[in-house]
Coordinates of C-alpha atoms in Angstrom, one line a residue:
Chain D
X16 CA -64.6 0.4 -71.4
X17 CA -64.9 3.6 -69.3
X18 CA -62.6 2.1 -66.6
X19 CA -60.7 4.4 -64.4
X20 CA -57.4 3.2 -63.8
X21 CA -54.8 5.3 -61.8
X22 CA -51.4 6.1 -63.7
X23 CA -48.5 4.8 -61.8
X24 CA -44.7 5.4 -62.8
X25 CA -42.5 3.0 -62.8
X26 CA -40.1 2.9 -59.7
X27 CA -36.6 3.0 -61.3
X28 CA -36.1 4.7 -64.7
X29 CA -33.6 3.6 -67.4
X30 CA -30.7 5.5 -65.9
X31 CA -30.8 2.6 -63.6
X32 CA -30.0 0.2 -66.2
X33 CA -27.3 2.3 -67.3
X34 CA -25.6 2.5 -63.9
X35 CA -26.4 -1.5 -63.7
X36 CA -24.3 -1.7 -66.9
X37 CA -21.5 0.8 -66.1
X38 CA -20.9 -0.9 -62.4
X39 CA -21.0 -4.3 -64.0
X40 CA -18.1 -3.7 -66.2
X41 CA -16.1 -1.8 -63.5
X42 CA -16.3 -4.9 -61.4
X43 CA -15.2 -7.2 -64.2
X44 CA -12.3 -5.1 -65.5
X45 CA -11.1 -5.1 -61.6
X46 CA -11.4 -8.8 -61.7
X47 CA -9.5 -9.2 -64.6
X48 CA -6.9 -7.1 -63.0
X49 CA -6.6 -9.3 -60.2
X50 CA -6.7 -12.3 -62.6
X51 CA -3.7 -10.6 -64.1
X52 CA -1.6 -11.9 -61.2
X53 CA -2.8 -15.4 -61.8
X54 CA -2.6 -15.7 -65.5
X55 CA 0.3 -14.7 -67.2
X56 CA -1.8 -14.2 -70.5
X57 CA -3.5 -11.4 -68.9
X58 CA -0.5 -9.6 -67.6
X59 CA -0.9 -6.6 -70.1
X60 CA -4.1 -5.9 -68.9
X61 CA -3.3 -5.2 -65.4
X62 CA -2.8 -1.5 -64.8
X63 CA -5.1 -1.0 -68.2
X64 CA -8.3 -2.5 -66.3
X65 CA -7.5 -1.0 -63.2
X66 CA -7.4 2.4 -64.5
X67 CA -10.7 1.9 -67.0
X68 CA -12.4 0.0 -63.8
X69 CA -11.9 3.0 -61.8
X70 CA -13.2 5.4 -64.1
X71 CA -16.0 3.3 -64.8
X72 CA -17.0 3.1 -60.8
X73 CA -16.5 6.9 -60.9
X74 CA -19.4 7.5 -63.8
X75 CA -21.4 5.0 -62.2
X76 CA -21.1 6.2 -58.7
X77 CA -22.0 9.6 -60.3
X78 CA -24.8 8.3 -62.1
X79 CA -26.3 6.8 -58.8
X80 CA -26.0 9.6 -57.0
X81 CA -27.7 11.9 -59.7
X82 CA -30.6 9.5 -60.0
X83 CA -31.5 10.4 -56.4
X84 CA -34.3 12.7 -55.9
X85 CA -32.3 14.3 -53.6
X86 CA -28.8 13.7 -54.6
X87 CA -27.2 15.5 -51.8
X88 CA -28.2 13.3 -49.0
X89 CA -26.0 10.0 -50.6
X90 CA -24.0 11.0 -47.8
X91 CA -26.7 9.4 -45.3
X92 CA -25.5 6.3 -46.7
X93 CA -22.2 6.9 -44.8
X94 CA -23.8 7.7 -41.7
X95 CA -24.3 4.7 -39.4
X96 CA -27.0 6.2 -37.3
X97 CA -29.3 6.4 -40.2
X98 CA -28.7 3.1 -41.6
X99 CA -31.2 0.3 -41.8
X100 CA -28.9 -2.9 -41.5
X101 CA -31.8 -4.9 -42.9
X102 CA -32.1 -3.3 -46.1
X103 CA -30.1 -4.6 -49.4
X104 CA -29.3 -1.0 -50.7
X105 CA -27.6 -0.5 -47.7
X106 CA -25.2 -3.3 -47.9
X107 CA -24.8 -2.4 -51.5
X108 CA -23.9 1.4 -50.8
X109 CA -21.3 0.2 -48.4
X110 CA -19.7 -2.3 -51.0
X111 CA -19.8 0.5 -53.3
X112 CA -17.7 2.6 -50.8
X113 CA -15.3 0.0 -49.8
X114 CA -14.5 -1.1 -53.6
X115 CA -14.1 2.5 -54.5
X116 CA -11.7 2.9 -51.6
X117 CA -9.7 -0.4 -52.4
X118 CA -9.8 0.3 -56.1
X119 CA -7.9 3.8 -55.5
X120 CA -5.4 2.4 -53.2
X121 CA -4.7 -0.4 -55.4
X122 CA -4.1 2.0 -58.3
X123 CA -2.1 4.2 -56.1
X124 CA 0.4 0.9 -55.4
X125 CA 0.3 -0.1 -59.1
X126 CA 1.6 3.2 -60.1
X127 CA 3.9 4.1 -56.9
X128 CA 4.5 0.6 -55.5
X129 CA 6.7 -0.9 -57.2
X130 CA 8.5 -4.2 -56.2
X131 CA 8.7 -3.3 -52.6
X132 CA 4.9 -3.6 -52.5
X133 CA 4.4 -6.3 -54.5
X134 CA 2.6 -8.6 -51.7
X135 CA 0.3 -5.8 -50.4
X136 CA -0.7 -4.9 -54.2
X137 CA -1.6 -8.6 -54.8
X138 CA -3.5 -8.5 -51.5
X139 CA -5.6 -5.6 -52.6
X140 CA -6.3 -7.0 -55.6
X141 CA -7.4 -10.3 -54.2
X142 CA -9.8 -8.3 -51.6
X143 CA -11.0 -5.7 -54.5
X144 CA -11.9 -8.7 -56.6
X145 CA -14.2 -10.0 -53.9
X146 CA -15.8 -6.7 -53.3
X147 CA -15.9 -6.3 -57.3
X148 CA -17.8 -9.3 -57.3
X149 CA -20.3 -8.3 -54.4
X150 CA -21.2 -5.1 -57.0
X151 CA -23.0 -7.1 -59.5
X152 CA -24.3 -9.7 -56.7
X153 CA -25.8 -6.6 -54.9
X154 CA -27.2 -5.2 -58.1
X155 CA -29.1 -8.4 -58.6
X156 CA -30.1 -8.9 -54.8
X157 CA -31.5 -5.4 -55.0
X158 CA -33.8 -6.5 -57.6
X159 CA -34.9 -9.9 -56.1
X160 CA -35.8 -8.9 -52.6
X161 CA -38.8 -7.1 -54.3
X162 CA -41.0 -10.0 -53.6
X163 CA -44.1 -8.4 -55.9
X164 CA -42.2 -8.4 -59.1
X165 CA -42.1 -11.4 -61.7
X166 CA -38.5 -11.9 -63.0
X167 CA -37.0 -9.6 -60.4
X168 CA -38.2 -12.0 -57.4
X169 CA -35.8 -14.9 -58.1
X170 CA -32.7 -16.3 -56.8
X171 CA -31.3 -16.3 -60.6
X172 CA -31.1 -12.6 -61.0
X173 CA -27.6 -12.0 -58.9
X174 CA -25.9 -14.7 -60.5
X175 CA -27.4 -13.5 -63.9
X176 CA -25.9 -10.5 -63.2
X177 CA -22.4 -11.8 -62.0
X178 CA -22.2 -13.4 -65.6
X179 CA -23.3 -10.7 -67.3
X180 CA -20.9 -8.6 -65.7
X181 CA -18.0 -11.0 -66.7
X182 CA -19.2 -11.1 -70.4
X183 CA -19.5 -7.2 -70.5
X184 CA -16.0 -7.0 -68.9
X185 CA -14.3 -9.4 -70.7
X186 CA -15.6 -8.3 -74.2
X187 CA -14.5 -4.8 -73.1
X188 CA -11.2 -6.3 -72.2
X189 CA -11.0 -7.9 -75.6
X190 CA -11.2 -4.6 -77.4
X191 CA -8.4 -3.0 -75.0
X192 CA -5.9 -5.7 -75.5
X193 CA -6.4 -5.3 -79.5
X194 CA -3.5 -7.9 -81.2
X195 CA -2.4 -9.5 -78.0
X196 CA -2.7 -13.4 -79.2
X197 CA -2.6 -15.2 -75.6
X198 CA -4.9 -12.3 -73.8
X199 CA -7.5 -12.9 -76.6
X200 CA -7.6 -16.5 -76.3
X201 CA -8.0 -16.4 -72.9
X202 CA -10.6 -13.8 -73.1
X203 CA -12.2 -15.7 -76.1
X204 CA -12.9 -18.6 -73.1
X205 CA -14.3 -15.8 -70.6
X206 CA -16.7 -14.5 -73.1
X207 CA -17.8 -18.0 -74.5
X208 CA -18.4 -19.4 -70.9
X209 CA -20.2 -16.2 -69.4
X210 CA -22.3 -15.6 -72.8
X211 CA -23.0 -19.5 -72.2
X212 CA -24.2 -18.8 -68.6
X213 CA -26.0 -15.9 -69.4
X214 CA -28.3 -17.8 -72.3
X215 CA -28.6 -20.5 -69.9
X216 CA -30.2 -18.4 -67.0
X217 CA -32.2 -16.6 -69.1
X218 CA -33.8 -19.4 -70.5
X219 CA -34.3 -20.9 -67.1
X220 CA -35.8 -17.6 -66.0
X221 CA -38.2 -17.1 -69.0
X222 CA -39.3 -20.8 -68.5
X223 CA -40.1 -20.2 -64.8
X224 CA -41.7 -16.8 -65.3
X225 CA -43.8 -18.3 -68.0
X226 CA -44.9 -20.9 -65.8
X227 CA -46.0 -18.8 -62.7
X228 CA -48.9 -16.7 -61.9
X229 CA -51.1 -14.1 -63.5
X230 CA -48.6 -11.3 -63.0
X231 CA -45.8 -13.9 -64.2
X232 CA -47.8 -14.7 -67.3
X233 CA -48.3 -11.2 -68.1
X234 CA -45.2 -10.1 -67.6
X235 CA -43.7 -13.0 -69.6
X236 CA -46.1 -11.7 -72.5
X237 CA -44.8 -8.0 -72.1
X238 CA -41.0 -9.1 -72.3
X239 CA -41.7 -11.3 -75.4
X240 CA -43.9 -8.9 -77.7
X241 CA -43.3 -5.3 -79.1
X242 CA -40.6 -2.9 -78.2
X243 CA -39.5 -4.7 -75.3
X244 CA -39.6 -8.1 -77.1
X245 CA -37.2 -6.5 -79.8
X246 CA -34.6 -5.6 -77.2
X247 CA -34.9 -8.4 -74.8
X248 CA -34.8 -11.2 -77.4
X249 CA -34.0 -9.6 -80.6
X250 CA -31.0 -7.6 -79.0
X251 CA -30.2 -9.0 -76.0
X252 CA -30.3 -13.0 -76.5
X253 CA -30.3 -13.5 -80.1
X254 CA -27.8 -10.7 -81.3
X255 CA -26.4 -10.3 -77.9
X256 CA -25.8 -13.7 -76.7
X257 CA -26.5 -16.5 -78.8
X258 CA -25.1 -14.8 -82.0
X259 CA -21.5 -14.1 -80.5
X260 CA -21.3 -17.7 -79.0
X261 CA -21.8 -19.0 -82.5
X262 CA -19.6 -16.6 -84.1
X263 CA -16.9 -17.4 -81.4
X264 CA -17.5 -21.2 -82.2
X265 CA -16.9 -21.3 -85.8
X266 CA -13.9 -22.0 -87.5
X267 CA -13.1 -18.5 -88.3
X268 CA -14.1 -17.8 -84.4
X269 CA -10.3 -17.1 -83.4
X270 CA -9.7 -14.3 -85.9
X271 CA -9.4 -10.6 -84.6
X272 CA -11.8 -9.0 -86.7
X273 CA -14.8 -11.8 -85.3
X274 CA -13.4 -11.4 -81.6
X275 CA -14.1 -7.9 -82.3
X276 CA -17.6 -8.2 -83.8
X277 CA -18.7 -10.4 -81.1
X278 CA -17.4 -8.3 -78.2
X279 CA -19.2 -5.4 -79.5
X280 CA -22.6 -7.4 -79.7
X281 CA -21.8 -8.9 -76.3
X282 CA -21.6 -4.8 -74.8
X283 CA -24.6 -4.2 -76.9
X284 CA -26.5 -7.1 -75.4
X285 CA -25.6 -6.9 -71.8
X286 CA -26.9 -3.2 -71.8
X287 CA -30.2 -4.2 -73.9
X288 CA -30.4 -7.0 -71.4
X289 CA -29.8 -5.1 -68.3
X290 CA -32.6 -2.5 -69.5
X291 CA -35.5 -5.1 -70.2
X292 CA -34.9 -7.0 -67.1
X293 CA -35.2 -3.8 -65.0
X294 CA -38.0 -2.2 -66.8
X295 CA -40.2 -5.1 -68.1
X296 CA -41.1 -6.3 -64.7
X297 CA -42.1 -3.0 -63.5
X298 CA -44.7 -2.4 -66.3
X299 CA -47.3 -4.9 -64.7
X300 CA -47.2 -3.3 -61.5
X301 CA -47.8 0.3 -63.0
X302 CA -51.1 -1.2 -63.8
X303 CA -52.2 -2.5 -60.6
Chain B
X26 CA -55.3 -13.0 -36.0
X27 CA -53.8 -15.7 -33.7
X28 CA -51.0 -15.9 -32.0
X29 CA -49.6 -18.8 -34.7
X30 CA -50.1 -16.6 -37.7
X31 CA -48.0 -13.8 -36.3
X32 CA -44.2 -14.6 -37.9
X33 CA -42.5 -11.1 -37.7
X34 CA -41.3 -9.5 -34.7
X35 CA -42.4 -6.2 -36.1
X36 CA -46.2 -7.4 -36.3
X37 CA -48.5 -5.6 -33.7
X38 CA -51.8 -7.1 -34.7
X39 CA -53.3 -9.0 -32.0
X40 CA -50.7 -7.9 -29.4
X41 CA -52.0 -7.2 -26.0
X42 CA -51.9 -3.6 -25.1
X43 CA -51.0 -2.3 -28.4
X44 CA -53.1 -0.4 -31.1
X45 CA -53.5 -1.8 -34.2
X46 CA -55.4 0.8 -36.4
X47 CA -57.0 -0.5 -39.9
X48 CA -59.7 0.3 -42.2
X49 CA -62.6 -1.7 -43.6
X50 CA -64.0 -0.7 -46.9
X51 CA -67.4 -2.0 -47.8
X52 CA -67.2 -1.7 -51.6
X53 CA -71.1 -2.4 -51.4
X54 CA -71.3 0.9 -50.2
X55 CA -69.3 2.6 -52.3
X56 CA -70.8 4.9 -54.8
X57 CA -67.8 6.0 -56.2
X58 CA -68.4 9.9 -55.8
X59 CA -64.5 10.1 -55.2
X60 CA -65.5 12.5 -52.1
X61 CA -62.2 10.6 -50.1
X62 CA -60.0 11.2 -52.9
X63 CA -60.7 15.1 -52.9
X64 CA -60.9 14.9 -49.3
X65 CA -57.4 13.4 -48.9
X66 CA -56.2 16.0 -51.3
X67 CA -57.4 18.7 -49.4
X68 CA -56.2 17.7 -46.5
X69 CA -52.5 16.8 -47.8
X70 CA -52.4 19.6 -50.9
X71 CA -51.2 16.7 -52.6
X72 CA -50.1 17.6 -56.1
X73 CA -51.9 16.8 -59.2
X74 CA -51.2 13.2 -60.9
X75 CA -50.3 11.7 -57.6
X76 CA -52.6 10.3 -55.4
X77 CA -52.7 9.2 -51.3
X78 CA -56.0 7.3 -52.0
X79 CA -57.8 6.9 -55.2
X80 CA -61.1 5.3 -56.7
X81 CA -60.6 3.2 -59.6
X82 CA -63.4 1.8 -61.1
X83 CA -64.2 -1.0 -64.0
X84 CA -67.4 -1.5 -65.7
X85 CA -68.0 -5.5 -65.3
X86 CA -70.5 -7.9 -67.1
X87 CA -72.4 -7.9 -70.3
X88 CA -75.1 -5.5 -71.2
X89 CA -78.0 -5.5 -69.5
X90 CA -76.3 -7.4 -66.6
X91 CA -73.5 -4.7 -66.0
X92 CA -72.2 -2.7 -63.0
X93 CA -69.5 0.0 -62.0
X94 CA -67.5 -1.9 -59.6
X95 CA -65.2 0.4 -57.3
X96 CA -62.3 -0.1 -55.2
X97 CA -61.0 2.7 -53.0
X98 CA -57.4 2.3 -52.7
X99 CA -54.8 3.6 -50.5
X100 CA -51.8 2.6 -48.4
X101 CA -52.2 -1.0 -46.9
X102 CA -50.4 0.0 -43.7
X103 CA -48.8 -3.3 -43.8
X104 CA -48.0 -5.6 -40.5
X105 CA -45.1 -6.3 -42.1
X106 CA -44.3 -3.7 -44.5
X107 CA -41.6 -4.2 -47.3
X108 CA -41.0 -0.8 -47.8
X109 CA -39.9 -0.6 -44.0
X110 CA -37.2 -3.5 -44.6
X111 CA -36.1 -2.3 -47.7
X112 CA -35.2 1.8 -46.8
X113 CA -31.5 2.3 -46.5
X114 CA -31.9 5.1 -44.1
X115 CA -34.7 4.3 -42.0
X116 CA -36.8 7.1 -43.7
X117 CA -39.7 5.0 -43.6
X118 CA -40.7 3.5 -40.3
X119 CA -43.6 1.7 -38.5
X120 CA -45.4 3.3 -35.4
X121 CA -45.4 0.7 -33.0
X122 CA -48.5 1.7 -31.1
X123 CA -51.0 2.2 -33.7
X124 CA -49.3 0.4 -36.4
X125 CA -48.7 3.7 -38.9
X126 CA -46.4 3.4 -41.4
X127 CA -45.0 6.7 -41.9
X128 CA -42.4 8.8 -44.1
X129 CA -39.6 10.8 -42.5
X130 CA -39.5 13.7 -45.5
X131 CA -36.3 15.0 -43.9
X132 CA -34.4 11.9 -44.4
X133 CA -35.8 10.2 -47.8
X134 CA -33.1 10.3 -50.2
X135 CA -35.3 9.4 -53.2
X136 CA -33.7 5.9 -54.3
X137 CA -37.5 4.9 -54.6
X138 CA -37.0 1.4 -53.1
X139 CA -40.0 1.6 -51.2
X140 CA -41.8 2.3 -54.1
X141 CA -40.2 -0.5 -55.7
X142 CA -41.0 -2.9 -52.7
X143 CA -44.4 -1.9 -52.6
X144 CA -47.2 -4.3 -54.1
X145 CA -50.0 -1.7 -53.9
X146 CA -48.1 1.0 -55.8
X147 CA -49.0 3.0 -52.7
X148 CA -46.3 5.2 -52.9
X149 CA -45.1 8.2 -55.0
X150 CA -42.8 10.9 -55.8
X151 CA -43.3 14.4 -55.1
X152 CA -42.8 16.7 -57.9
X153 CA -39.8 19.5 -57.6
X154 CA -42.3 22.5 -57.4
X155 CA -45.2 23.1 -54.8
X156 CA -47.0 25.8 -53.9
X157 CA -47.7 25.9 -50.4
X158 CA -45.1 23.6 -49.3
X159 CA -41.1 23.1 -49.8
X160 CA -41.6 19.0 -49.1
X161 CA -40.4 18.5 -52.8
X162 CA -38.6 15.1 -54.2
X163 CA -39.5 12.7 -51.5
X164 CA -41.3 9.7 -51.7
X165 CA -44.6 10.3 -50.1
X166 CA -47.5 8.2 -49.2
X167 CA -50.9 8.0 -47.1
X168 CA -50.6 8.3 -43.3
X169 CA -53.8 6.9 -42.0
X170 CA -54.2 10.4 -41.2
X171 CA -51.9 10.4 -38.1
X172 CA -52.3 13.8 -37.3
X173 CA -56.0 13.5 -37.3
X174 CA -56.0 9.7 -35.6
X175 CA -53.9 11.1 -32.8
X176 CA -56.3 14.1 -32.0
X177 CA -59.2 11.5 -31.8
X178 CA -60.5 12.2 -35.1
X179 CA -61.2 10.3 -38.2
X180 CA -59.5 9.7 -41.1
X181 CA -60.4 12.9 -43.9
X182 CA -61.6 10.2 -46.0
X183 CA -63.5 8.1 -43.5
X184 CA -65.1 11.4 -42.7
X185 CA -66.1 12.6 -45.7
X186 CA -67.3 9.2 -47.3
X187 CA -70.9 9.9 -47.7
X188 CA -71.8 6.1 -47.9
X189 CA -70.2 5.1 -45.0
X190 CA -68.3 2.5 -46.9
X191 CA -64.8 3.7 -45.2
X192 CA -64.9 2.2 -41.5
X193 CA -61.3 2.8 -39.2
X194 CA -60.5 2.0 -35.8
X195 CA -58.4 -0.3 -33.8
X196 CA -58.7 -3.9 -34.7
X197 CA -56.6 -4.9 -31.6
X198 CA -59.9 -3.4 -29.7
X199 CA -62.7 -6.3 -30.0
X200 CA -65.3 -3.6 -29.2
X201 CA -64.4 -1.2 -32.5
X202 CA -66.4 -1.4 -35.5
X203 CA -63.6 -2.6 -37.6
X204 CA -63.3 -5.6 -35.4
X205 CA -66.9 -6.2 -35.2
X206 CA -67.1 -5.9 -39.5
X207 CA -63.9 -8.0 -39.8
X208 CA -65.4 -10.6 -37.6
X209 CA -68.6 -10.7 -38.8
X210 CA -68.1 -10.2 -42.5
X211 CA -66.3 -12.3 -45.2
X212 CA -63.2 -10.0 -46.0
X213 CA -60.4 -10.0 -48.2
X214 CA -56.9 -8.0 -48.2
X215 CA -55.3 -7.1 -51.7
X216 CA -52.5 -9.5 -52.8
X217 CA -52.1 -11.7 -49.6
X218 CA -49.9 -13.8 -51.4
X219 CA -47.3 -11.1 -50.8
X220 CA -47.2 -12.0 -47.3
X221 CA -47.2 -8.1 -46.2
X222 CA -50.4 -8.7 -43.7
X223 CA -52.4 -5.4 -45.3
X224 CA -54.4 -4.1 -42.6
X225 CA -57.1 -2.3 -44.9
X226 CA -60.2 -5.1 -45.3
X227 CA -62.2 -5.2 -48.3
X228 CA -65.7 -6.5 -48.0
X229 CA -67.1 -7.8 -51.4
X230 CA -64.5 -6.6 -53.5
X231 CA -64.4 -7.8 -57.4
X232 CA -61.8 -10.1 -58.6
X233 CA -61.8 -8.2 -61.8
X234 CA -60.1 -5.4 -59.5
X235 CA -58.1 -6.8 -57.0
X236 CA -56.2 -9.2 -59.5
X237 CA -53.9 -8.4 -62.3
X238 CA -55.8 -7.9 -65.3
X239 CA -55.3 -8.5 -69.4
X240 CA -55.0 -4.1 -69.0
X241 CA -51.6 -4.6 -70.1
X242 CA -52.6 -5.2 -73.6
X243 CA -55.5 -2.8 -73.2
X244 CA -54.7 0.3 -71.6
X245 CA -57.5 2.9 -71.0
X246 CA -56.9 6.5 -73.0
X247 CA -57.2 8.1 -69.9
X248 CA -53.8 6.6 -68.6
X249 CA -52.0 7.5 -71.7
X250 CA -53.3 11.1 -71.0
X251 CA -52.2 10.6 -67.2
X252 CA -48.8 9.2 -68.5
X253 CA -48.2 12.0 -70.7
X254 CA -48.9 14.6 -68.4
X255 CA -46.7 12.8 -66.0
X256 CA -44.2 13.1 -68.1
X257 CA -44.5 16.7 -69.0
X258 CA -45.2 18.2 -65.6
X259 CA -44.2 15.8 -62.9
X260 CA -41.2 13.9 -63.5
X261 CA -38.7 15.0 -61.2

């Protein structure tokens, strides 16, 4: 013993995980609003999800700005002279701004447009849904470009964030529609498939991480043990991903109460997964 | 480095007509006096809890065959720096002639993506309150003493090193001492697998320190003390 190791702080704290969670839900809610133009069962969700999405977007953006150590300088992200076009954060920031603008106009048209602007509103929903898809993709991409971080540095992170976004968004939608049978049936399918995709990707991610070098191996051990293990495996994978799938596939899986419980578990699991995926891979690096 | 090994246009090592400053650290000569760390702190008034350069050590071996192994650390001023690629507002940049990786304080938005991208933990966030300067709440790092080197002086840590463990110079100049040391010794860089092409070369560095270790499960008490102090005083 007697070693001297300098303490290094993690780069991104838990508030980023909250941001990932909120912005993922905002993206998925907008996506469901777009889907309502094509799936009649989701029609009752169109306006509600658009409003909730915009609300989550505003909260997420404020969180992101507040997390900067120089919050007022978030305006630099809008200055083309300053921008580094090679940075994933640049494209993420622009994606966020573009999505906010499209979502605001879409909301306005939904409120005031009526039948006259129906084609334009639909088109905006399509454009907005693509930009919404960009939100979990860019948040995943922000992590995956960091070559020295195990788990982050894998192409799987962006699709994983997309699947987690759809799972959390569908879960919240199912709580919003309450007792609409047709919408619940459709949302149950989205919850099942997205939670399944999350589970498969997490297992693949863990498998490749356990197989990696010493940094990966240590990260794997940290993610699976102690408090982080409880969050990642216990709440994130077992309670927040596997259990909702089992509940929804059970013979009583279509009951409203069971769906509501599954949705709540998916939301809690989504939050835990984002936290552990953000914080876990940073721990080993702080010891280097 | 031969032409064939240069893959990115940002790299300047081996480019004719351009300076490429580098540091060679001979760990056999390091006595762990921490004078470099103190000189750096004095030069920049670096706040408590964060460091531009630091000298961690490990006691290796089994009694009676034991040794304190030092590994002076600093920004590696990579030839292909991931922090520069990642910064969304060009707050961090590489000086083409010299290879210094520097920080524009007035432009840094504090998103910490450069900290996340650095494999060497060379970057840190300045605290909200400082006594002698208003440069606060932005990311900071070692500059290879840009202000001294451009005046013909050696970096503060190099100048103060009692054992001449740290040697600084232009590695593109074949007559420089760093070129000589790199050419005539077996050197290693930290985490070469990251492809960042670090420009801090170590002679006789110990694997116990250059690689990830089991410290993840054996955190020294001193680090816990640092962590508590950081949370209390410095977190911005």
